[in-house]
Coordinates of C-alpha atoms in Angstrom, one line a residue:
Chain A
X1301 CA 98.0 89.8 112.2
X1302 CA 100.0 86.8 113.0
X1303 CA 96.9 84.7 112.0
X1304 CA 97.4 86.0 108.5
X1305 CA 101.3 85.4 108.5
X1306 CA 100.8 81.8 109.4
X1307 CA 98.1 81.7 106.5
X1308 CA 100.3 83.2 104.0
X1309 CA 103.0 80.9 104.8
X1310 CA 100.9 77.8 104.7
X1311 CA 99.6 78.8 101.2
X1312 CA 102.7 79.7 100.0
X1313 CA 104.2 76.2 101.3
X1314 CA 101.1 74.5 100.0
X1315 CA 101.2 75.7 96.4
X1316 CA 104.7 74.6 96.3
X1317 CA 104.0 71.1 97.9
X1318 CA 101.2 70.4 95.9
X1319 CA 103.0 69.7 92.5
X1320 CA 105.6 68.1 93.9
X1321 CA 103.6 65.8 95.4
X1322 CA 101.6 65.5 92.1
X1323 CA 105.4 65.0 90.7
X1324 CA 105.8 62.0 93.0
X1325 CA 102.6 60.6 91.9
X1326 CA 103.2 61.2 88.3
X1327 CA 100.1 63.6 87.5
X1328 CA 101.4 65.9 85.2
X1329 CA 97.9 67.7 84.6
X1330 CA 98.2 68.6 88.6
X1331 CA 101.5 70.3 88.1
X1332 CA 99.9 72.1 85.1
X1333 CA 97.2 73.5 87.6
X1334 CA 99.5 74.5 90.1
X1335 CA 101.5 76.2 87.3
X1336 CA 98.5 78.0 86.3
X1337 CA 97.7 79.1 89.7
X1338 CA 101.0 80.8 90.2
X1339 CA 100.9 82.4 87.0
X1340 CA 97.4 83.9 87.6
X1341 CA 98.4 84.7 90.9
X1342 CA 101.3 86.8 89.6
X1343 CA 98.4 88.6 87.3
X1344 CA 96.8 89.3 90.2
X1345 CA 100.0 90.6 92.3
X1346 CA 100.4 92.9 89.5
X1347 CA 96.7 94.3 89.7
X1348 CA 96.7 94.5 93.6
X1349 CA 99.5 96.9 93.6
X1350 CA 97.3 99.0 91.6
X1351 CA 93.9 98.1 92.8
X1352 CA 94.8 97.2 96.4
X1353 CA 97.3 99.6 97.5
X1354 CA 96.4 102.5 95.2
X1355 CA 92.6 102.3 94.8
X1356 CA 92.8 102.3 91.2
X1357 CA 90.1 100.1 89.6
X1358 CA 91.5 99.1 86.3
X1359 CA 89.2 97.1 84.0
X1360 CA 92.1 97.0 81.5
X1361 CA 94.9 94.5 83.2
X1362 CA 94.2 91.8 80.3
X1363 CA 95.9 94.5 78.0
X1364 CA 99.2 94.0 80.0
X1365 CA 98.9 90.1 80.3
X1366 CA 98.1 90.1 76.5
X1367 CA 101.2 92.1 75.7
X1368 CA 103.4 89.9 77.7
X1369 CA 101.9 86.9 76.0
X1370 CA 102.3 88.3 72.5
X1371 CA 106.0 89.5 73.4
X1372 CA 106.5 85.8 74.2
X1373 CA 104.7 84.5 71.0
X1374 CA 106.1 87.1 68.4
X1375 CA 109.8 86.6 69.5
X1376 CA 109.1 82.8 69.4
X1377 CA 107.6 82.6 66.3
X1378 CA 110.0 84.5 64.5
X1379 CA 112.8 82.3 66.2
X1380 CA 110.8 79.4 65.1
X1381 CA 110.8 80.4 61.5
X1382 CA 114.2 81.8 61.4
X1383 CA 113.1 85.1 60.0
X1384 CA 114.3 88.3 61.6
X1385 CA 111.8 90.6 63.6
X1386 CA 113.3 93.5 62.2
X1387 CA 115.8 93.7 59.1
X1388 CA 116.8 97.3 58.3
X1389 CA 119.8 99.3 59.3
X1390 CA 120.2 96.7 61.9
X1391 CA 118.8 93.4 62.7
X1392 CA 116.4 91.9 65.6
X1393 CA 116.5 88.2 65.6
X1394 CA 113.4 86.6 67.3
X1395 CA 114.3 84.5 70.5
X1396 CA 113.2 81.6 72.7
X1397 CA 115.1 82.7 75.5
X1398 CA 112.9 83.3 78.3
X1399 CA 115.1 85.9 80.1
X1400 CA 115.0 88.1 77.0
X1401 CA 111.5 87.4 76.5
X1402 CA 110.6 88.3 80.1
X1403 CA 112.6 91.5 79.8
X1404 CA 110.5 92.5 76.5
X1405 CA 107.4 91.7 78.2
X1406 CA 108.1 93.7 81.4
X1407 CA 109.2 96.8 79.4
X1408 CA 106.8 96.6 76.8
X1409 CA 103.9 96.6 79.3
X1410 CA 105.4 99.0 81.4
X1411 CA 105.6 101.3 78.5
X1412 CA 102.3 100.7 77.6
X1413 CA 101.1 101.4 81.5
X1414 CA 103.0 104.5 81.4
X1415 CA 101.3 105.9 78.3
X1416 CA 97.7 104.4 79.1
X1417 CA 98.1 105.3 82.8
X1418 CA 99.4 108.7 82.0
X1419 CA 96.0 109.5 80.0
X1420 CA 93.7 107.3 82.2
X1421 CA 94.7 108.6 85.7
X1422 CA 93.4 111.9 84.9
X1423 CA 90.2 110.8 85.6
X1424 CA 89.0 108.6 88.3
X1425 CA 86.0 106.4 89.7
X1426 CA 83.8 105.2 86.9
X1427 CA 85.7 107.1 84.3
X1428 CA 88.9 105.7 84.9
X1429 CA 87.3 102.1 84.8
X1430 CA 85.9 103.1 81.5
X1431 CA 89.0 104.1 80.2
X1432 CA 91.3 101.5 81.2
X1433 CA 88.5 99.1 79.7
X1434 CA 88.4 100.7 76.3
X1435 CA 92.3 100.7 76.0
X1436 CA 92.1 96.9 76.7
X1437 CA 89.4 96.7 74.1
X1438 CA 91.8 98.7 71.5
X1439 CA 94.5 96.2 72.0
X1440 CA 91.9 93.3 71.7
X1441 CA 90.5 94.4 68.2
X1442 CA 94.0 95.4 67.2
X1443 CA 95.3 92.1 67.6
X1444 CA 92.2 90.4 66.0
X1445 CA 92.5 92.3 63.1
X1446 CA 96.5 91.9 62.5
X1447 CA 97.2 89.1 60.3
X1448 CA 100.8 89.3 60.6
X1449 CA 100.7 87.4 64.1
X1450 CA 97.9 85.1 63.4
X1451 CA 94.9 87.7 63.7
X1452 CA 91.9 85.9 65.4
X1453 CA 93.6 82.2 65.3
X1454 CA 96.6 83.4 67.5
X1455 CA 100.1 82.1 67.6
X1456 CA 101.2 78.6 68.7
X1457 CA 104.5 78.3 70.3
X1458 CA 105.7 74.8 69.1
X1459 CA 108.6 74.2 71.6
X1460 CA 108.4 75.9 75.2
X1461 CA 110.8 78.5 75.4
X1462 CA 114.1 77.8 76.9
X1463 CA 115.7 79.0 80.2
X1464 CA 119.6 78.9 80.5
X1465 CA 120.6 75.6 82.2
X1466 CA 117.0 74.1 83.2
X1467 CA 114.6 72.1 81.3
X1468 CA 111.6 74.0 80.9
X1469 CA 109.7 71.1 79.4
X1470 CA 109.9 69.4 82.6
X1471 CA 106.4 70.3 84.2
X1472 CA 108.1 70.9 87.7
X1473 CA 110.8 72.8 86.5
X1474 CA 108.6 75.1 84.5
X1475 CA 106.2 75.3 87.6
X1476 CA 109.3 76.1 89.8
X1477 CA 110.1 78.7 87.6
X1478 CA 106.9 80.4 87.5
X1479 CA 106.7 79.8 91.4
X1480 CA 110.1 81.7 92.0
X1481 CA 108.6 84.6 90.0
X1482 CA 105.8 84.8 91.8
X1483 CA 107.8 84.4 95.2
X1484 CA 110.0 87.7 94.0
X1485 CA 106.9 89.5 93.0
X1486 CA 105.3 89.1 96.3
X1487 CA 108.4 90.3 98.1
X1488 CA 108.5 93.2 95.8
X1489 CA 105.0 94.3 96.6
X1490 CA 105.6 93.5 100.4
X1491 CA 108.6 95.9 100.3
X1492 CA 106.6 98.2 98.4
X1493 CA 103.7 98.3 100.6
X1494 CA 105.8 99.2 103.5
X1495 CA 108.1 102.0 101.9
X1496 CA 107.6 105.5 101.8
X1497 CA 106.0 105.5 98.4
X1498 CA 103.6 103.0 99.7
X1499 CA 102.7 104.6 102.6
X1500 CA 102.0 107.7 100.5
X1501 CA 100.3 106.1 97.8
X1502 CA 98.1 104.1 100.5
X1503 CA 97.2 107.5 102.0
X1504 CA 96.1 108.6 98.4
X1505 CA 93.9 106.0 98.2
X1506 CA 92.2 107.2 101.0
X1507 CA 92.6 110.5 101.0
X1508 CA 94.2 112.4 98.4
X1509 CA 93.3 116.0 99.5
X1510 CA 95.4 115.2 102.6
X1511 CA 98.3 113.9 100.2
X1512 CA 98.1 117.1 98.5
X1513 CA 98.3 119.2 101.6
X1514 CA 101.8 117.6 102.6
X1515 CA 103.0 118.7 99.2
X1516 CA 103.2 115.2 97.7
X1517 CA 101.5 114.7 94.1
X1518 CA 98.9 111.6 94.0
X1519 CA 98.9 111.6 90.2
X1520 CA 102.7 110.7 90.0
X1521 CA 102.5 108.0 92.6
X1522 CA 99.5 106.2 91.0
X1523 CA 101.5 106.3 87.8
X1524 CA 104.4 104.7 89.1
X1525 CA 101.9 102.1 90.8
X1526 CA 100.1 101.7 87.4
X1527 CA 103.6 101.2 85.9
X1528 CA 105.1 98.7 88.2
X1529 CA 101.4 96.9 88.2
X1530 CA 101.2 96.7 84.3
X1531 CA 104.8 95.1 84.1
X1532 CA 104.1 92.6 86.8
X1533 CA 100.9 91.4 85.0
X1534 CA 102.7 91.6 81.5
X1535 CA 105.5 89.0 83.0
X1536 CA 102.6 86.8 84.1
X1537 CA 101.3 87.1 80.5
X1538 CA 104.7 86.0 78.9
X1539 CA 104.5 82.9 81.6
X1540 CA 101.0 82.1 80.6
X1541 CA 102.1 82.1 76.8
X1542 CA 104.7 79.5 77.7
X1543 CA 102.2 77.5 79.6
X1544 CA 99.8 77.1 77.0
X1545 CA 102.4 77.3 74.2
X1546 CA 99.9 79.4 72.5
X1547 CA 98.7 83.1 72.5
X1548 CA 95.6 84.4 71.1
X1549 CA 93.5 87.8 71.2
X1550 CA 91.5 86.4 74.1
X1551 CA 94.3 87.2 76.4
X1552 CA 93.4 90.5 75.8
X1553 CA 89.5 90.5 76.4
X1554 CA 87.9 92.3 79.1
X1555 CA 86.6 89.0 80.4
X1556 CA 90.3 88.2 81.5
X1557 CA 90.7 91.5 83.1
X1558 CA 87.5 90.8 85.1
X1559 CA 89.0 87.4 86.1
X1560 CA 92.2 89.0 87.5
X1561 CA 90.2 91.5 89.4
X1562 CA 88.0 88.4 90.5
X1563 CA 91.0 86.6 92.0
X1564 CA 92.1 89.7 93.9
X1565 CA 88.5 90.3 95.2
X1566 CA 88.4 86.8 96.3
X1567 CA 91.3 86.4 97.7
X1568 CA 91.3 89.8 99.6
X1569 CA 91.8 93.2 98.1
X1570 CA 95.5 94.7 99.4
X1571 CA 95.9 91.6 101.2
X1572 CA 99.6 90.6 100.2
X1573 CA 98.6 87.1 99.5
X1574 CA 95.1 87.9 98.4
X1575 CA 95.7 87.2 94.9
X1576 CA 97.4 83.7 95.7
X1577 CA 94.5 82.9 97.5
X1578 CA 91.8 84.1 95.0
X1579 CA 93.6 82.4 92.0
X1580 CA 94.1 79.3 93.9
X1581 CA 90.4 79.3 94.8
X1582 CA 89.2 80.1 91.4
X1583 CA 91.2 77.2 90.0
X1584 CA 89.9 74.9 92.5
X1585 CA 86.5 75.9 91.8
X1586 CA 86.7 75.3 88.1
X1587 CA 88.2 71.9 88.5
X1588 CA 85.4 70.9 91.0
X1589 CA 82.6 72.8 90.0
X1590 CA 83.7 72.2 86.2
X1591 CA 83.5 68.9 86.7
X1592 CA 80.1 68.8 88.1
X1593 CA 78.2 71.2 85.8
X1594 CA 79.0 73.1 82.5
X1595 CA 77.4 76.3 84.4
X1596 CA 79.8 76.3 87.2
X1597 CA 80.3 80.3 86.7
X1598 CA 77.0 80.9 88.2
X1599 CA 78.3 79.1 91.3
X1600 CA 81.2 81.4 91.2
X1601 CA 78.8 84.4 90.8
X1602 CA 77.2 83.3 94.0
X1603 CA 80.3 83.1 95.7
X1604 CA 81.9 86.2 94.3
X1605 CA 78.3 88.0 95.5
X1606 CA 78.7 86.4 99.1
X1607 CA 82.3 87.6 99.1
X1608 CA 81.4 91.1 98.2
X1609 CA 78.5 91.4 100.4
X1610 CA 79.7 89.8 103.6
X1611 CA 83.3 89.0 103.3
X1612 CA 85.3 92.2 102.1
X1613 CA 88.6 91.1 103.1
X1614 CA 87.9 88.0 101.0
X1615 CA 89.2 84.8 101.6
X1616 CA 92.3 86.1 103.8
X1617 CA 89.8 88.6 105.5
X1618 CA 87.6 85.6 106.6
X1619 CA 90.2 83.5 107.9
X1620 CA 92.8 86.3 109.2
X1621 CA 90.2 88.5 110.7
X1622 CA 88.9 91.9 109.1
X1623 CA 89.6 94.6 111.7
X1624 CA 92.8 96.0 110.4
X1625 CA 91.4 96.3 106.8
X1626 CA 94.8 97.0 105.1
X1627 CA 97.0 94.2 105.8
X1628 CA 100.3 95.5 104.6
X1629 CA 103.9 95.2 106.1
X1630 CA 103.9 98.6 107.3
X1631 CA 100.8 98.4 109.3
X1632 CA 102.3 95.4 111.2
X1633 CA 105.5 97.2 111.9
X1634 CA 103.4 100.5 112.9
X1635 CA 101.3 98.7 115.4
X1636 CA 104.0 96.1 116.7
X1637 CA 106.9 97.9 116.8
X1638 CA 106.0 101.2 118.3
X1639 CA 104.3 100.8 121.6
Chain B
X383 CA 106.5 146.9 110.1
X384 CA 108.2 143.7 108.7
X385 CA 107.5 142.2 105.7
X386 CA 104.4 140.1 106.2
X387 CA 104.7 136.3 105.6
X388 CA 101.7 135.9 103.7
X389 CA 100.2 138.8 101.5
X390 CA 97.2 138.3 99.9
X391 CA 96.4 141.3 97.6
X392 CA 93.2 142.2 95.5
X393 CA 91.7 138.8 95.6
X394 CA 88.4 138.5 93.6
X395 CA 86.6 135.4 92.6
X396 CA 83.0 135.3 91.0
X397 CA 80.9 132.4 90.5
X398 CA 78.3 133.6 87.9
X399 CA 76.8 136.8 89.4
X400 CA 77.6 135.9 92.9
X401 CA 81.0 137.7 94.2
X402 CA 82.3 135.4 96.6
X403 CA 85.6 137.2 97.3
X404 CA 85.8 140.9 96.5
X405 CA 89.0 142.7 96.4
X406 CA 90.2 140.7 99.7
X407 CA 93.1 142.5 101.2
X408 CA 94.8 140.2 103.8
X409 CA 98.3 139.8 105.3
X410 CA 99.6 137.8 108.3
X411 CA 102.9 138.6 110.3
X412 CA 106.0 136.6 111.8
X413 CA 104.3 135.7 115.1
X414 CA 100.9 136.7 114.8
X415 CA 97.4 135.0 114.8
X416 CA 95.4 136.9 112.6
X417 CA 91.7 135.6 112.9
X418 CA 89.3 135.7 109.7
X419 CA 85.7 136.1 110.8
X420 CA 82.2 136.4 109.3
X421 CA 78.7 135.2 109.1
X422 CA 78.0 132.0 107.3
X423 CA 78.1 132.5 103.9
X424 CA 80.7 135.3 103.9
X425 CA 83.0 133.4 101.4
X426 CA 85.3 132.3 104.1
X427 CA 85.7 129.0 102.3
X428 CA 86.2 130.3 99.1
X429 CA 88.8 132.4 100.5
X430 CA 90.8 129.6 102.1
X431 CA 90.3 127.6 99.0
X432 CA 92.1 130.2 97.0
X433 CA 94.8 130.8 99.6
X434 CA 95.5 126.8 99.8
X435 CA 95.4 126.7 96.0
X436 CA 92.6 124.8 95.5
X437 CA 90.8 127.0 93.8
X438 CA 92.4 130.2 91.3
X439 CA 91.3 133.6 92.2
X440 CA 89.9 135.7 89.0
X441 CA 92.5 138.3 90.0
X442 CA 94.8 139.4 92.4
X443 CA 98.1 137.9 94.0
X444 CA 99.0 135.8 96.8
X445 CA 102.7 136.0 98.3
X446 CA 104.1 133.7 100.2
X447 CA 107.3 135.3 101.8
X448 CA 107.6 137.6 99.2
X449 CA 107.0 135.1 96.4
X450 CA 104.0 135.1 94.2
X451 CA 102.4 131.6 94.6
X452 CA 99.1 132.7 92.9
X453 CA 99.7 130.4 89.8
X454 CA 101.3 127.4 91.9
X455 CA 99.3 124.2 92.5
X456 CA 98.3 123.3 96.2
X457 CA 101.3 121.0 96.4
X458 CA 103.9 123.6 95.2
X459 CA 102.3 125.9 98.2
X460 CA 102.4 123.2 100.6
X461 CA 106.3 122.6 99.5
X462 CA 106.9 126.4 99.9
X463 CA 105.5 126.1 103.5
X464 CA 102.0 126.8 103.3
X465 CA 100.3 124.0 105.8
X466 CA 96.7 123.8 106.4
X467 CA 94.2 122.2 108.4
X468 CA 90.9 121.1 107.0
X469 CA 87.3 122.1 108.6
X470 CA 86.6 118.4 108.4
X471 CA 89.3 116.5 109.5
X472 CA 91.1 115.2 106.3
X473 CA 93.3 112.1 107.4
X474 CA 94.1 108.6 106.2
X475 CA 91.6 106.9 108.7
X476 CA 92.7 103.4 108.2
X477 CA 96.4 104.3 109.0
X478 CA 97.7 104.8 112.3
X479 CA 98.4 108.0 114.1
X480 CA 102.2 107.6 113.4
X481 CA 101.7 106.9 109.9
X482 CA 99.6 110.0 109.3
X483 CA 102.3 112.2 111.0
X484 CA 104.9 110.3 109.2
X485 CA 103.5 111.4 105.7
X486 CA 103.6 114.9 106.6
X487 CA 107.5 114.4 107.5
X488 CA 107.9 112.6 104.1
X489 CA 105.8 115.5 102.3
X490 CA 108.5 118.1 104.1
X491 CA 111.5 115.9 103.3
X492 CA 110.5 117.0 99.4
X493 CA 112.9 114.1 98.3
X494 CA 112.2 111.2 96.2
X495 CA 109.9 108.4 98.0
X496 CA 111.7 105.4 98.3
X497 CA 110.0 102.3 96.9
X498 CA 111.5 99.4 99.0
X499 CA 113.2 100.6 102.0
X500 CA 110.9 100.2 105.3
X501 CA 109.5 103.7 105.8
X502 CA 108.4 102.7 109.3
X503 CA 112.1 102.2 110.2
X504 CA 113.3 105.5 108.8
X505 CA 114.4 107.0 112.2
X506 CA 114.5 110.6 110.9
X507 CA 111.0 110.8 109.8
X508 CA 109.7 108.8 112.8
X509 CA 111.4 111.6 115.1
X510 CA 110.0 114.3 113.3
X511 CA 106.6 112.5 113.5
X512 CA 106.9 111.8 117.0
X513 CA 108.3 115.3 118.0
X514 CA 104.9 116.7 116.2
X515 CA 102.6 114.3 118.0
X516 CA 104.1 114.8 121.3
X517 CA 103.7 118.6 120.7
X518 CA 100.0 118.1 120.2
X519 CA 99.8 115.6 123.1
X520 CA 98.8 112.4 120.9
X521 CA 102.3 110.9 121.7
X522 CA 100.6 108.1 123.5
X523 CA 98.3 107.2 120.8
X524 CA 100.9 107.1 118.2
X525 CA 99.9 103.1 117.5
X526 CA 96.1 103.9 117.2
X527 CA 94.1 103.8 114.1
X528 CA 92.9 107.3 113.0
X529 CA 89.1 105.8 112.7
X530 CA 89.5 104.7 116.1
X531 CA 90.4 108.2 117.4
X532 CA 87.9 110.6 118.8
X533 CA 86.7 113.8 117.1
X534 CA 88.8 116.1 119.2
X535 CA 91.8 113.7 118.7
X536 CA 91.5 114.0 115.0
X537 CA 91.8 117.9 115.2
X538 CA 94.9 117.4 117.1
X539 CA 96.0 115.2 114.8
X540 CA 95.3 117.8 111.9
X541 CA 97.4 120.1 113.6
X542 CA 100.4 117.7 114.2
X543 CA 100.5 116.8 110.7
X544 CA 100.7 120.3 109.7
X545 CA 103.4 120.8 112.2
X546 CA 105.6 118.0 110.5
X547 CA 105.6 120.1 107.3
X548 CA 107.9 122.6 109.1
X549 CA 105.4 125.6 108.1
X550 CA 106.1 129.1 107.2
X551 CA 102.5 129.7 107.7
X552 CA 99.9 127.8 109.2
X553 CA 96.1 128.0 107.6
X554 CA 93.9 126.7 110.3
X555 CA 90.2 126.2 109.2
X556 CA 88.1 126.0 112.0
X557 CA 90.1 123.9 114.5
X558 CA 87.8 124.3 117.1
X559 CA 84.9 123.0 115.2
X560 CA 82.8 120.3 117.3
X561 CA 85.4 120.3 120.2
X562 CA 83.2 121.3 122.8
X563 CA 84.1 123.4 126.0
X564 CA 87.1 121.1 127.2
X565 CA 88.5 120.5 123.7
X566 CA 88.6 124.0 123.0
X567 CA 90.3 124.5 126.4
X568 CA 93.1 122.3 125.2
X569 CA 93.4 123.9 121.7
X570 CA 93.6 127.7 122.5
X571 CA 96.9 127.5 124.4
X572 CA 98.4 125.2 121.8
X573 CA 97.6 127.7 119.1
X574 CA 99.0 130.2 121.4
X575 CA 102.2 128.3 121.5
X576 CA 102.4 127.6 118.0
X577 CA 102.1 131.2 116.7
X578 CA 105.8 131.4 117.4
X579 CA 106.8 128.4 115.4
X580 CA 104.8 129.9 112.1
X581 CA 102.3 132.5 112.2
X582 CA 98.5 131.5 112.0
X583 CA 95.6 132.7 109.9
X584 CA 92.9 131.3 111.9
X585 CA 89.4 130.8 110.4
X586 CA 87.0 130.3 113.5
X587 CA 83.3 130.4 114.5
X588 CA 84.1 130.2 118.2
X589 CA 84.0 133.9 119.0
X590 CA 85.5 133.4 122.7
X591 CA 88.4 131.6 121.2
X592 CA 89.2 134.1 118.4
X593 CA 89.2 137.1 121.0
X594 CA 91.2 135.2 123.2
X595 CA 93.9 134.3 120.7
X596 CA 94.1 136.7 117.6
X597 CA 96.6 139.6 117.7
X598 CA 94.4 140.8 115.0
X599 CA 90.9 140.2 113.3
X600 CA 89.6 140.6 109.8
X601 CA 86.0 140.6 109.4
X602 CA 84.6 139.1 106.3
X603 CA 81.1 140.0 104.8
X604 CA 79.6 139.1 101.6
X605 CA 82.9 138.4 100.3
X606 CA 84.3 141.8 101.4
X607 CA 86.7 142.4 104.4
X608 CA 85.1 145.1 106.3
X609 CA 87.7 145.9 109.0
X610 CA 90.8 144.4 110.0
X611 CA 92.0 145.5 113.3
X612 CA 92.8 144.5 117.1
X613 CA 90.4 142.7 118.9
X614 CA 89.4 145.5 121.1
X615 CA 88.5 147.8 118.0
X616 CA 86.8 145.0 116.3
X617 CA 84.6 144.4 119.4
X618 CA 83.1 148.2 119.0
X619 CA 83.4 148.4 115.7
X620 CA 80.0 149.8 114.5
X621 CA 80.1 148.0 110.9
X622 CA 81.0 144.8 112.4
X623 CA 78.2 145.0 115.0
X624 CA 75.8 145.9 112.2
X625 CA 77.1 142.6 110.2
X626 CA 77.0 140.3 113.5
X627 CA 73.6 142.0 114.9
X628 CA 71.8 139.4 117.0
X629 CA 74.9 137.1 116.7
X630 CA 77.3 136.1 119.3
X631 CA 79.7 139.0 119.0
X632 CA 76.8 141.5 119.4
X633 CA 75.9 139.7 123.0
X634 CA 79.8 139.9 124.2
X635 CA 80.4 143.2 122.7
X636 CA 77.7 144.6 124.9

């Protein structure tokens, strides 16, 4: 377990050091790449709470990512055009304040997760995958056909949204914002994994009859996990919109749901830093292989096959060892502190 | 006689034309072990499923400490004090022994599950879990992964988890299954002790163990209880002997 902690620390430091190094060398594109890693890792951290801890194979997480993105896009577009979002009995103005946008993104994604989760968690296995996929596609086609916010063309954010006291236009500053949020989400995810809730959720993934027999309802645990998971992925979507200064229906596409899942699987399902390792590896491959061939996805596919067949713990499992499987904080303490 | 802790009255359950439970009436009193025996296919599993809440009976009632729980879910019954062990060990295999026991203690607490506080540092939970593990003799295995335990130790852990629930009734589905002579020899005195903590409804195939342990025995054949009596009376009951003809019981009784 020590090895995993060392690897996690190295990964965290590496992700922080790389853009600083790029900034010193005046390579803004590299900073943008690191920012993408941080944001996509954040989306993966969200999914990992449902997938890794809860065993919920959601193929609809692009839905939350897209909701977060559109929360940023819609609020910003109203602020840019000085038209209120709603003007009736009271007025809701658009805003370019990131703090407000994040709050809206988290709440909106969390609410949608609550409703879609309440329905889809009544099923399990392949039906759960299909239902979450269907919900995601509903949002995808809805945004395509909704002309008010750009329809298929999406929405542009002309000037990146602002954060009180910081210059978000500076790539390194924006990276640090994203990196801080990622770090907070990792901390949150670590605390959840080691909490009473995490213990019960994790047990429900392994054996739901056992959990019922001790008087705990797995459905409720999963719903809470799904909401937290969706909210975090939603926040990632809002940041992604600000990174690209653009949102479009592709944020809702099922391919994106698949990609988020790929980050988690590549890095290691249920590993705290799995999504970070996975997203970093993905972007690295995209850059390196993408430069060599347009068909780099083939090689990504091969890699994914190898991971699924031979390295179930993903990259982190390969480096830090497979033995203990579920690498959460609680296991560390259970094994170590007790004997 | 005092009011029974668990009272099952007139339970009937059919699957199509098959009557898996037919007007089953059974009770369990404080401090006793009431064994339920019957040949394979007699409907024991169906009956347990109905008592535990996994299956709803077509008719009849189940009362736990005088309260009708027939319409309640498994979760609600567990919260009311019905603790069960499974025929096939049903545990979180990737977790440690201690974590499994703590899950039980967590369920027994019946409060909100904390999202952020470290569960392993919750001394109250740990102590409940520890005490249950010590009770079944698994204390020194607390840090082991359940997947690494022997079959017998998993059976013991099943019992320990049930104990953490502060049970009013223990429903034990073949706790000796696959234990072998040595494991059974450990389990028997343990159940003997536990019945004073909570009365046990014991479903068991090991007839030696049943006749050693049970205060009363009910015999289930084709979904019906054909006899409920003290072990000695059951041993000589002609109807039971007929049902078990050629089986272990027949030989024992002769």
